[in-house]
Amino acid sequence: MTPAYEFCHWLTQTYVGQEMQGNAYLFPTVEALHIMGSVALVASTSILSLRLSGFFLKEIPVSKIAGQFLPWAWLGFACQVITGTLLFMSEATLAYDNVIFQVKMALIVLAGINALVFQQTAYRRVKFWDLSNPPFSAKFAGYASIVIWFAVIAAGRWLNSSVANSPVLPPT
Ligand code: HEM
């Protein structure tokens, strides 16, 4: 048994892990919150990304859209980490070495790196392009954000069906 498997098995045996598996209402409620968190996170980041594309909401300053929608993105992200961890605890031994789960986690890290690079580069000079056509680096960050977050959602959907169909076998 690998240490990773033993840790994941321990997670599923905790009180929370057992409640997430055994309580008929808890898992679907947490999963519904996980979907709501996706909506808050991906809708708010996509609205900013569409403004950065230079095609939408051109009359509104980028900094104003960022100021109004990024708090919702952070709220959505916090919801995803909390509900995602609870979902993971219910099926950790099935999910941890599932390649779709691993790709999903890698995509979330990539989305974070994309947002950080944008914030530390193009957005630092936003006052020069706040009401005009954004520079290519900002447009690229916007398009990349939309593609990555939709890939995370697709991976989440795929994970849902792949975990449901995978046998409960510990590694030999
Ligand atoms: C941060 C952005 C995230 C987004 C946009 C996202 C999105 C989704 C979506 C759309 C689903 C499918 C829900 C369904 O079909 O009912 C899903 C499933 C899942 N997510 Fe996430 N997720 C995120 C983060 C996380 C994190 C951080 C974790 C774990 C630590 C996680 C763990 C899971 C698990 C285990 C499932 C499968 C649940 C099942 O078996 O039905 N997610 N996610």
Coordinates of N, CA and C and ligand atoms in Angstrom, one line a residue:
M1 N 0.9 -1.2 0.0 CA 0.0 0.0 0.0 C 0.9 1.2 0.0
T2 N 0.7 2.2 -0.9 CA 1.5 3.4 -1.0 C 1.0 4.3 0.1
P3 N 2.0 5.2 0.6 CA 1.6 6.2 1.6 C 0.4 7.1 1.1
A4 N 0.4 7.4 -0.2 CA -0.7 8.2 -0.7 C -2.0 7.5 -0.6
Y5 N -2.0 6.2 -0.9 CA -3.3 5.4 -0.8 C -3.7 5.3 0.7
E6 N -2.7 5.1 1.6 CA -3.1 4.9 3.0 C -3.6 6.3 3.6
F7 N -3.1 7.4 3.1 CA -3.6 8.7 3.6 C -5.0 8.9 3.0
C8 N -5.2 8.5 1.8 CA -6.6 8.7 1.2 C -7.6 7.7 1.8
H9 N -7.1 6.5 2.2 CA -8.0 5.6 2.8 C -8.4 6.1 4.2
W10 N -7.4 6.7 4.9 CA -7.7 7.3 6.2 C -8.7 8.4 6.1
L11 N -8.6 9.3 5.0 CA -9.5 10.4 4.8 C -11.0 9.8 4.7
T12 N -11.1 8.7 3.9 CA -12.5 8.2 3.7 C -13.0 7.6 5.0
Q13 N -12.1 7.2 5.9 CA -12.6 6.6 7.2 C -12.8 7.6 8.3
T14 N -12.5 8.9 8.0 CA -12.8 9.9 9.1 C -14.3 10.1 9.2
Y15 N -14.7 10.8 10.3 CA -16.1 11.0 10.5 C -16.7 11.8 9.3
V16 N -16.0 12.8 8.8 CA -16.5 13.6 7.7 C -16.6 12.7 6.4
G17 N -15.5 11.9 6.2 CA -15.5 11.0 5.0 C -16.7 10.0 5.0
Q18 N -16.9 9.4 6.2 CA -18.0 8.5 6.4 C -19.4 9.1 6.2
E19 N -19.5 10.4 6.8 CA -20.8 11.1 6.6 C -21.0 11.4 5.1
M20 N -20.0 11.9 4.4 CA -20.1 12.2 3.0 C -20.5 11.0 2.2
Q21 N -20.1 9.8 2.6 CA -20.5 8.5 1.9 C -21.8 8.0 2.3
G22 N -22.1 8.1 3.7 CA -23.3 7.4 4.2 C -24.6 8.3 4.3
N23 N -24.4 9.6 4.4 CA -25.6 10.5 4.5 C -26.2 10.8 3.1
A24 N -27.5 10.3 2.9 CA -28.1 10.4 1.6 C -28.2 11.9 1.1
Y25 N -28.3 12.8 2.0 CA -28.5 14.2 1.6 C -27.2 15.0 1.5
L26 N -26.2 14.6 2.2 CA -25.0 15.4 2.3 C -24.2 15.5 1.0
F27 N -23.9 14.3 0.4 CA -23.1 14.4 -0.9 C -23.8 15.2 -2.0
P28 N -25.1 14.9 -2.3 CA -25.8 15.7 -3.3 C -25.8 17.2 -3.0
T29 N -26.0 17.6 -1.7 CA -26.0 19.0 -1.3 C -24.6 19.6 -1.5
V30 N -23.6 18.9 -1.1 CA -22.2 19.4 -1.3 C -21.9 19.5 -2.8
E31 N -22.4 18.5 -3.6 CA -22.1 18.6 -5.0 C -22.8 19.7 -5.7
A32 N -24.0 20.0 -5.2 CA -24.8 21.1 -5.8 C -24.1 22.4 -5.5
L33 N -23.5 22.6 -4.2 CA -22.8 23.7 -3.9 C -21.5 23.8 -4.7
H34 N -20.9 22.7 -5.0 CA -19.7 22.6 -5.9 C -20.0 23.2 -7.3
I35 N -21.2 22.8 -7.8 CA -21.6 23.4 -9.1 C -21.9 24.9 -9.0
M36 N -22.5 25.3 -7.9 CA -22.8 26.8 -7.7 C -21.5 27.5 -7.6
G37 N -20.5 26.9 -6.9 CA -19.2 27.6 -6.8 C -18.5 27.7 -8.2
S38 N -18.7 26.7 -9.0 CA -18.2 26.7 -10.4 C -18.8 27.9 -11.2
V39 N -20.1 28.1 -11.0 CA -20.8 29.2 -11.7 C -20.2 30.5 -11.3
A40 N -20.1 30.7 -9.9 CA -19.6 32.0 -9.4 C -18.2 32.3 -9.9
L41 N -17.3 31.3 -9.9 CA -15.9 31.4 -10.2 C -15.8 31.6 -11.8
V42 N -16.4 30.7 -12.5 CA -16.2 30.8 -14.0 C -17.0 31.9 -14.7
A43 N -18.2 32.2 -14.2 CA -18.9 33.3 -14.8 C -18.2 34.6 -14.5
S44 N -17.7 34.9 -13.3 CA -17.1 36.2 -13.0 C -15.8 36.3 -13.7
T45 N -14.9 35.2 -13.7 CA -13.7 35.4 -14.5 C -13.9 35.5 -16.0
S46 N -15.0 34.9 -16.5 CA -15.3 34.9 -17.9 C -15.7 36.3 -18.3
I47 N -16.5 37.0 -17.5 CA -16.9 38.4 -17.8 C -15.7 39.3 -17.9
L48 N -14.8 39.1 -17.0 CA -13.5 40.0 -17.1 C -12.7 39.6 -18.3
S49 N -12.7 38.3 -18.6 CA -11.9 37.8 -19.8 C -12.5 38.3 -21.1
L50 N -13.9 38.4 -21.1 CA -14.5 38.9 -22.3 C -14.2 40.4 -22.5
R51 N -14.1 41.1 -21.4 CA -13.7 42.6 -21.5 C -12.3 42.7 -22.0
L52 N -11.4 41.8 -21.5 CA -10.0 41.8 -21.9 C -9.9 41.4 -23.4
S53 N -10.8 40.7 -23.9 CA -10.8 40.3 -25.3 C -10.9 41.6 -26.2
G54 N -11.5 42.6 -25.6 CA -11.6 43.9 -26.4 C -12.9 43.9 -27.2
F55 N -13.7 42.9 -27.2 CA -15.0 42.8 -28.0 C -16.2 43.2 -27.1
F56 N -16.2 43.0 -25.8 CA -17.4 43.2 -25.0 C -17.1 44.3 -23.9
L57 N -18.2 45.0 -23.6 CA -18.2 45.9 -22.5 C -17.1 47.0 -22.6
K58 N -16.9 47.4 -23.8 CA -15.7 48.3 -24.1 C -15.9 49.6 -23.4
E59 N -17.1 50.0 -23.1 CA -17.3 51.4 -22.6 C -17.1 51.4 -21.0
I60 N -16.9 50.2 -20.5 CA -16.6 50.1 -19.0 C -15.1 49.8 -18.7
P61 N -14.5 50.6 -17.8 CA -13.1 50.4 -17.5 C -12.8 49.0 -17.0
V62 N -11.7 48.4 -17.5 CA -11.3 47.1 -17.1 C -11.2 47.0 -15.6
S63 N -10.6 48.0 -15.0 CA -10.4 48.0 -13.5 C -11.7 48.0 -12.8
K64 N -12.8 48.6 -13.3 CA -14.1 48.6 -12.7 C -14.7 47.2 -12.7
I65 N -14.6 46.6 -13.9 CA -15.1 45.2 -14.0 C -14.3 44.2 -13.1
A66 N -13.0 44.4 -13.0 CA -12.2 43.6 -12.2 C -12.6 43.8 -10.7
G67 N -12.8 45.1 -10.3 CA -13.1 45.4 -8.9 C -14.5 44.8 -8.5
Q68 N -15.4 44.7 -9.5 CA -16.8 44.2 -9.1 C -16.9 42.7 -9.2
F69 N -16.1 42.1 -10.1 CA -16.3 40.6 -10.3 C -15.2 39.7 -9.7
L70 N -14.0 40.2 -9.4 CA -13.0 39.4 -8.8 C -13.3 38.9 -7.4
P71 N -14.0 39.7 -6.6 CA -14.4 39.2 -5.3 C -15.3 38.0 -5.4
W72 N -16.2 37.9 -6.4 CA -17.1 36.8 -6.7 C -16.2 35.6 -7.1
A73 N -15.2 35.9 -7.9 CA -14.3 34.8 -8.3 C -13.6 34.1 -7.1
W74 N -13.1 35.0 -6.2 CA -12.5 34.5 -5.0 C -13.5 33.7 -4.1
L75 N -14.7 34.2 -4.0 CA -15.7 33.5 -3.2 C -16.0 32.2 -3.8
G76 N -16.2 32.1 -5.1 CA -16.4 30.9 -5.8 C -15.2 29.9 -5.6
F77 N -14.0 30.4 -5.7 CA -12.8 29.6 -5.6 C -12.8 29.0 -4.2
A78 N -13.1 29.8 -3.1 CA -13.1 29.3 -1.8 C -14.1 28.2 -1.6
C79 N -15.3 28.4 -2.2 CA -16.4 27.4 -2.2 C -15.9 26.1 -2.8
Q80 N -15.1 26.2 -4.0 CA -14.7 25.0 -4.7 C -13.7 24.2 -3.8
V81 N -12.8 24.9 -3.2 CA -11.8 24.2 -2.4 C -12.4 23.5 -1.2
I82 N -13.4 24.2 -0.5 CA -14.1 23.5 0.6 C -15.0 22.4 0.1
T83 N -15.9 22.6 -0.8 CA -16.8 21.5 -1.3 C -16.0 20.4 -2.0
G84 N -15.0 20.8 -2.8 CA -14.1 19.9 -3.5 C -13.4 18.9 -2.5
T85 N -12.9 19.5 -1.4 CA -12.2 18.6 -0.4 C -13.2 17.7 0.2
L86 N -14.4 18.1 0.5 CA -15.4 17.2 1.1 C -15.8 16.1 0.1
L87 N -16.0 16.5 -1.2 CA -16.3 15.5 -2.2 C -15.1 14.5 -2.3
F88 N -13.9 15.0 -2.3 CA -12.7 14.1 -2.4 C -12.7 13.2 -1.2
M89 N -13.0 13.7 0.0 CA -12.9 12.8 1.2 C -13.9 11.6 1.1
S90 N -15.0 11.8 0.3 CA -15.9 10.7 0.2 C -15.4 9.6 -0.7
E91 N -14.5 9.9 -1.6 CA -14.0 8.9 -2.6 C -12.5 9.0 -2.9
A92 N -11.8 9.4 -1.8 CA -10.4 9.7 -2.0 C -9.6 8.5 -2.6
T93 N -9.9 7.3 -2.2 CA -9.1 6.2 -2.7 C -9.4 5.9 -4.2
L94 N -10.5 6.4 -4.7 CA -10.9 6.2 -6.1 C -10.3 7.4 -6.9
A95 N -10.3 8.6 -6.3 CA -10.0 9.8 -7.0 C -8.5 10.1 -7.1
Y96 N -7.7 9.8 -6.0 CA -6.4 10.4 -5.9 C -5.5 9.9 -7.1
D97 N -5.6 8.7 -7.6 CA -4.8 8.2 -8.7 C -5.6 8.2 -10.0
N98 N -6.7 8.9 -10.0 CA -7.5 9.0 -11.3 C -6.9 10.1 -12.1
V99 N -6.5 9.7 -13.4 CA -5.8 10.7 -14.2 C -6.6 11.9 -14.5
I100 N -7.9 11.8 -14.5 CA -8.8 13.0 -14.8 C -8.7 13.9 -13.6
F101 N -8.7 13.3 -12.4 CA -8.6 14.2 -11.2 C -7.3 14.9 -11.2
Q102 N -6.2 14.2 -11.5 CA -4.9 14.8 -11.5 C -4.8 15.9 -12.6
V103 N -5.4 15.6 -13.8 CA -5.4 16.7 -14.8 C -6.2 17.9 -14.3
K104 N -7.3 17.6 -13.7 CA -8.1 18.7 -13.2 C -7.4 19.6 -12.2
M105 N -6.7 18.9 -11.2 CA -5.9 19.7 -10.3 C -4.8 20.5 -11.0
A106 N -4.1 19.9 -12.0 CA -3.1 20.6 -12.7 C -3.6 21.8 -13.4
L107 N -4.8 21.7 -14.0 CA -5.5 22.8 -14.7 C -5.8 23.9 -13.8
I108 N -6.2 23.6 -12.5 CA -6.5 24.6 -11.5 C -5.3 25.4 -11.2
V109 N -4.1 24.7 -11.0 CA -2.9 25.4 -10.8 C -2.5 26.2 -12.0
L110 N -2.7 25.7 -13.2 CA -2.4 26.5 -14.4 C -3.2 27.8 -14.5
A111 N -4.5 27.7 -14.1 CA -5.4 28.8 -14.1 C -4.9 29.9 -13.1
G112 N -4.4 29.4 -11.9 CA -3.8 30.3 -10.9 C -2.6 31.0 -11.4
I113 N -1.7 30.2 -12.1 CA -0.5 30.8 -12.6 C -0.8 31.9 -13.7
N114 N -1.8 31.6 -14.6 CA -2.2 32.5 -15.6 C -2.7 33.8 -15.0
A115 N -3.5 33.7 -13.9 CA -4.1 34.9 -13.2 C -3.0 35.7 -12.6
L116 N -2.0 35.0 -11.9 CA -0.9 35.7 -11.2 C 0.0 36.4 -12.2
V117 N 0.3 35.8 -13.3 CA 1.2 36.4 -14.3 C 0.5 37.7 -14.9
F118 N -0.8 37.6 -15.1 CA -1.6 38.7 -15.6 C -1.5 39.9 -14.6
Q119 N -1.8 39.5 -13.4 CA -1.9 40.5 -12.3 C -0.5 41.2 -12.2
Q120 N 0.6 40.4 -12.3 CA 1.9 41.0 -12.0 C 2.5 41.7 -13.2
T121 N 1.9 41.5 -14.4 CA 2.5 42.1 -15.6 C 1.5 43.1 -16.2
A122 N 0.6 42.7 -17.1 CA -0.3 43.6 -17.9 C -1.1 44.4 -17.0
Y123 N -1.7 43.8 -15.9 CA -2.7 44.6 -15.1 C -2.0 45.7 -14.3
R124 N -0.7 45.5 -14.0 CA 0.0 46.6 -13.3 C 0.0 47.9 -14.1
R125 N -0.1 47.8 -15.4 CA -0.1 49.0 -16.3 C -1.6 49.3 -16.8
V126 N -2.6 48.8 -16.0 CA -4.0 49.0 -16.5 C -4.4 50.4 -16.8
K127 N -3.8 51.4 -16.0 CA -4.2 52.7 -16.1 C -3.9 53.3 -17.6
F128 N -3.0 52.6 -18.3 CA -2.7 53.1 -19.6 C -3.6 52.5 -20.7
W129 N -4.4 51.4 -20.3 CA -5.3 50.8 -21.3 C -6.7 50.5 -20.7
D130 N -7.0 51.2 -19.6 CA -8.2 50.9 -18.8 C -9.5 51.0 -19.7
L131 N -9.5 52.0 -20.6 CA -10.7 52.3 -21.4 C -10.4 52.1 -22.9
S132 N -9.2 51.5 -23.2 CA -8.9 51.4 -24.6 C -8.8 49.9 -24.9
N133 N -8.2 49.5 -26.1 CA -8.1 48.1 -26.5 C -6.9 47.5 -25.7
P134 N -7.2 46.4 -24.9 CA -6.1 45.8 -24.0 C -4.9 45.3 -24.8
P135 N -3.7 45.3 -24.2 CA -2.6 44.8 -25.0 C -2.7 43.3 -25.2
F136 N -1.9 42.7 -26.1 CA -2.0 41.3 -26.4 C -1.8 40.4 -25.2
S137 N -0.9 40.8 -24.3 CA -0.7 39.9 -23.1 C -2.0 39.8 -22.2
A138 N -2.7 40.9 -22.2 CA -4.0 40.9 -21.4 C -5.1 40.0 -22.1
K139 N -5.1 40.2 -23.5 CA -6.1 39.4 -24.2 C -5.8 37.9 -24.1
F140 N -4.4 37.6 -24.2 CA -4.0 36.2 -24.1 C -4.4 35.6 -22.7
A141 N -4.2 36.4 -21.7 CA -4.6 35.9 -20.3 C -6.1 35.7 -20.2
G142 N -6.9 36.6 -20.9 CA -8.3 36.4 -20.9 C -8.8 35.1 -21.6
Y143 N -8.3 35.0 -22.8 CA -8.6 33.8 -23.6 C -8.2 32.5 -22.9
A144 N -6.9 32.5 -22.3 CA -6.4 31.3 -21.6 C -7.3 31.0 -20.4
S145 N -7.7 32.0 -19.7 CA -8.5 31.8 -18.5 C -9.9 31.1 -18.9
I146 N -10.5 31.6 -20.0 CA -11.8 31.0 -20.4 C -11.6 29.5 -20.7
V147 N -10.5 29.2 -21.6 CA -10.3 27.8 -22.0 C -9.9 26.9 -20.8
I148 N -9.1 27.4 -19.9 CA -8.6 26.6 -18.8 C -9.8 26.3 -17.8
W149 N -10.6 27.3 -17.5 CA -11.7 27.0 -16.5 C -12.8 26.1 -17.1
F150 N -13.0 26.3 -18.4 CA -14.0 25.4 -19.0 C -13.4 23.9 -19.1
A151 N -12.1 23.8 -19.2 CA -11.5 22.5 -19.2 C -11.6 21.9 -17.8
V152 N -11.5 22.7 -16.8 CA -11.7 22.3 -15.4 C -13.1 21.7 -15.2
I153 N -14.1 22.5 -15.7 CA -15.5 22.0 -15.6 C -15.7 20.7 -16.3
A154 N -15.1 20.6 -17.5 CA -15.3 19.4 -18.3 C -14.6 18.2 -17.5
A155 N -13.4 18.4 -17.0 CA -12.7 17.4 -16.2 C -13.6 17.0 -15.0
G156 N -14.2 18.0 -14.3 CA -15.0 17.7 -13.2 C -16.2 16.8 -13.5
R157 N -16.9 17.1 -14.6 CA -18.0 16.3 -15.1 C -17.6 14.9 -15.5
W158 N -16.4 14.8 -16.1 CA -15.8 13.5 -16.6 C -15.5 12.7 -15.3
L159 N -14.9 13.4 -14.3 CA -14.5 12.8 -13.1 C -15.7 12.1 -12.4
N160 N -16.8 12.9 -12.4 CA -18.0 12.4 -11.8 C -18.4 11.0 -12.3
S161 N -18.4 10.9 -13.7 CA -18.8 9.6 -14.3 C -17.7 8.6 -14.1
S162 N -16.4 9.0 -14.2 CA -15.3 8.0 -14.2 C -15.2 7.4 -12.8
V163 N -15.3 8.2 -11.8 CA -15.2 7.7 -10.4 C -16.4 6.7 -10.1
A164 N -17.6 7.1 -10.6 CA -18.8 6.3 -10.4 C -18.6 4.9 -11.0
N165 N -17.8 4.8 -12.1 CA -17.7 3.5 -12.8 C -16.4 2.8 -12.4
S166 N -15.6 3.3 -11.5 CA -14.3 2.6 -11.2 C -14.5 1.7 -10.0
P167 N -13.8 0.5 -10.1 CA -13.9 -0.5 -9.0 C -13.2 -0.1 -7.8
V168 N -13.6 -0.5 -6.6 CA -12.9 -0.1 -5.3 C -11.8 -1.1 -5.0
L169 N -10.7 -0.9 -5.7 CA -9.6 -1.9 -5.4 C -8.3 -1.2 -4.9
P170 N -7.8 -1.6 -3.7 CA -6.5 -1.0 -3.3 C -5.4 -1.4 -4.2
P171 N -4.3 -0.6 -4.3 CA -3.2 -0.9 -5.2 C -2.4 -2.1 -4.6
T172 N -1.9 -3.0 -5.5 CA -1.2 -4.2 -5.0 C 0.2 -3.8 -4.6
Ligands
HEM1 C1 -11.5 25.4 -8.5 C2 -12.3 25.1 -9.4 C3 -13.2 23.9 -9.5 C4 -14.2 23.7 -10.5 C5 -14.6 24.8 -11.5 C6 -14.7 22.4 -10.3 C7 -15.8 21.9 -11.1 C8 -16.4 20.6 -10.9 C9 -17.5 20.1 -11.6 C10 -18.3 20.9 -12.7 C11 -17.7 18.9 -11.2 C12 -18.9 17.9 -11.7 C13 -20.0 18.0 -10.8 C14 -21.2 17.1 -11.3 O1 -21.1 16.6 -12.3 O2 -22.1 17.0 -10.6 C15 -16.7 18.6 -10.2 C16 -16.6 17.3 -9.6 C17 -15.7 17.1 -8.6 N1 -14.8 17.9 -8.1 FE1 -14.5 19.8 -8.7 N2 -14.1 21.7 -9.3 C18 -13.1 22.6 -8.8 C19 -12.3 22.4 -7.7 C20 -12.2 21.1 -7.1 C21 -11.2 20.9 -6.0 C22 -10.2 21.9 -5.5 C23 -11.4 19.6 -5.6 C24 -10.7 18.7 -4.6 C25 -9.9 19.1 -3.7 C26 -12.5 19.0 -6.5 C27 -13.0 17.8 -6.4 C28 -14.1 17.2 -7.1 C29 -14.5 15.9 -7.1 C30 -14.0 14.8 -6.1 C31 -15.6 15.7 -8.0 C32 -16.4 14.5 -8.4 C33 -17.5 14.3 -7.5 C34 -18.4 13.1 -7.9 O3 -17.9 12.0 -7.8 O4 -19.5 13.3 -8.3 N3 -12.9 20.0 -7.3 N4 -15.9 19.6 -10.0

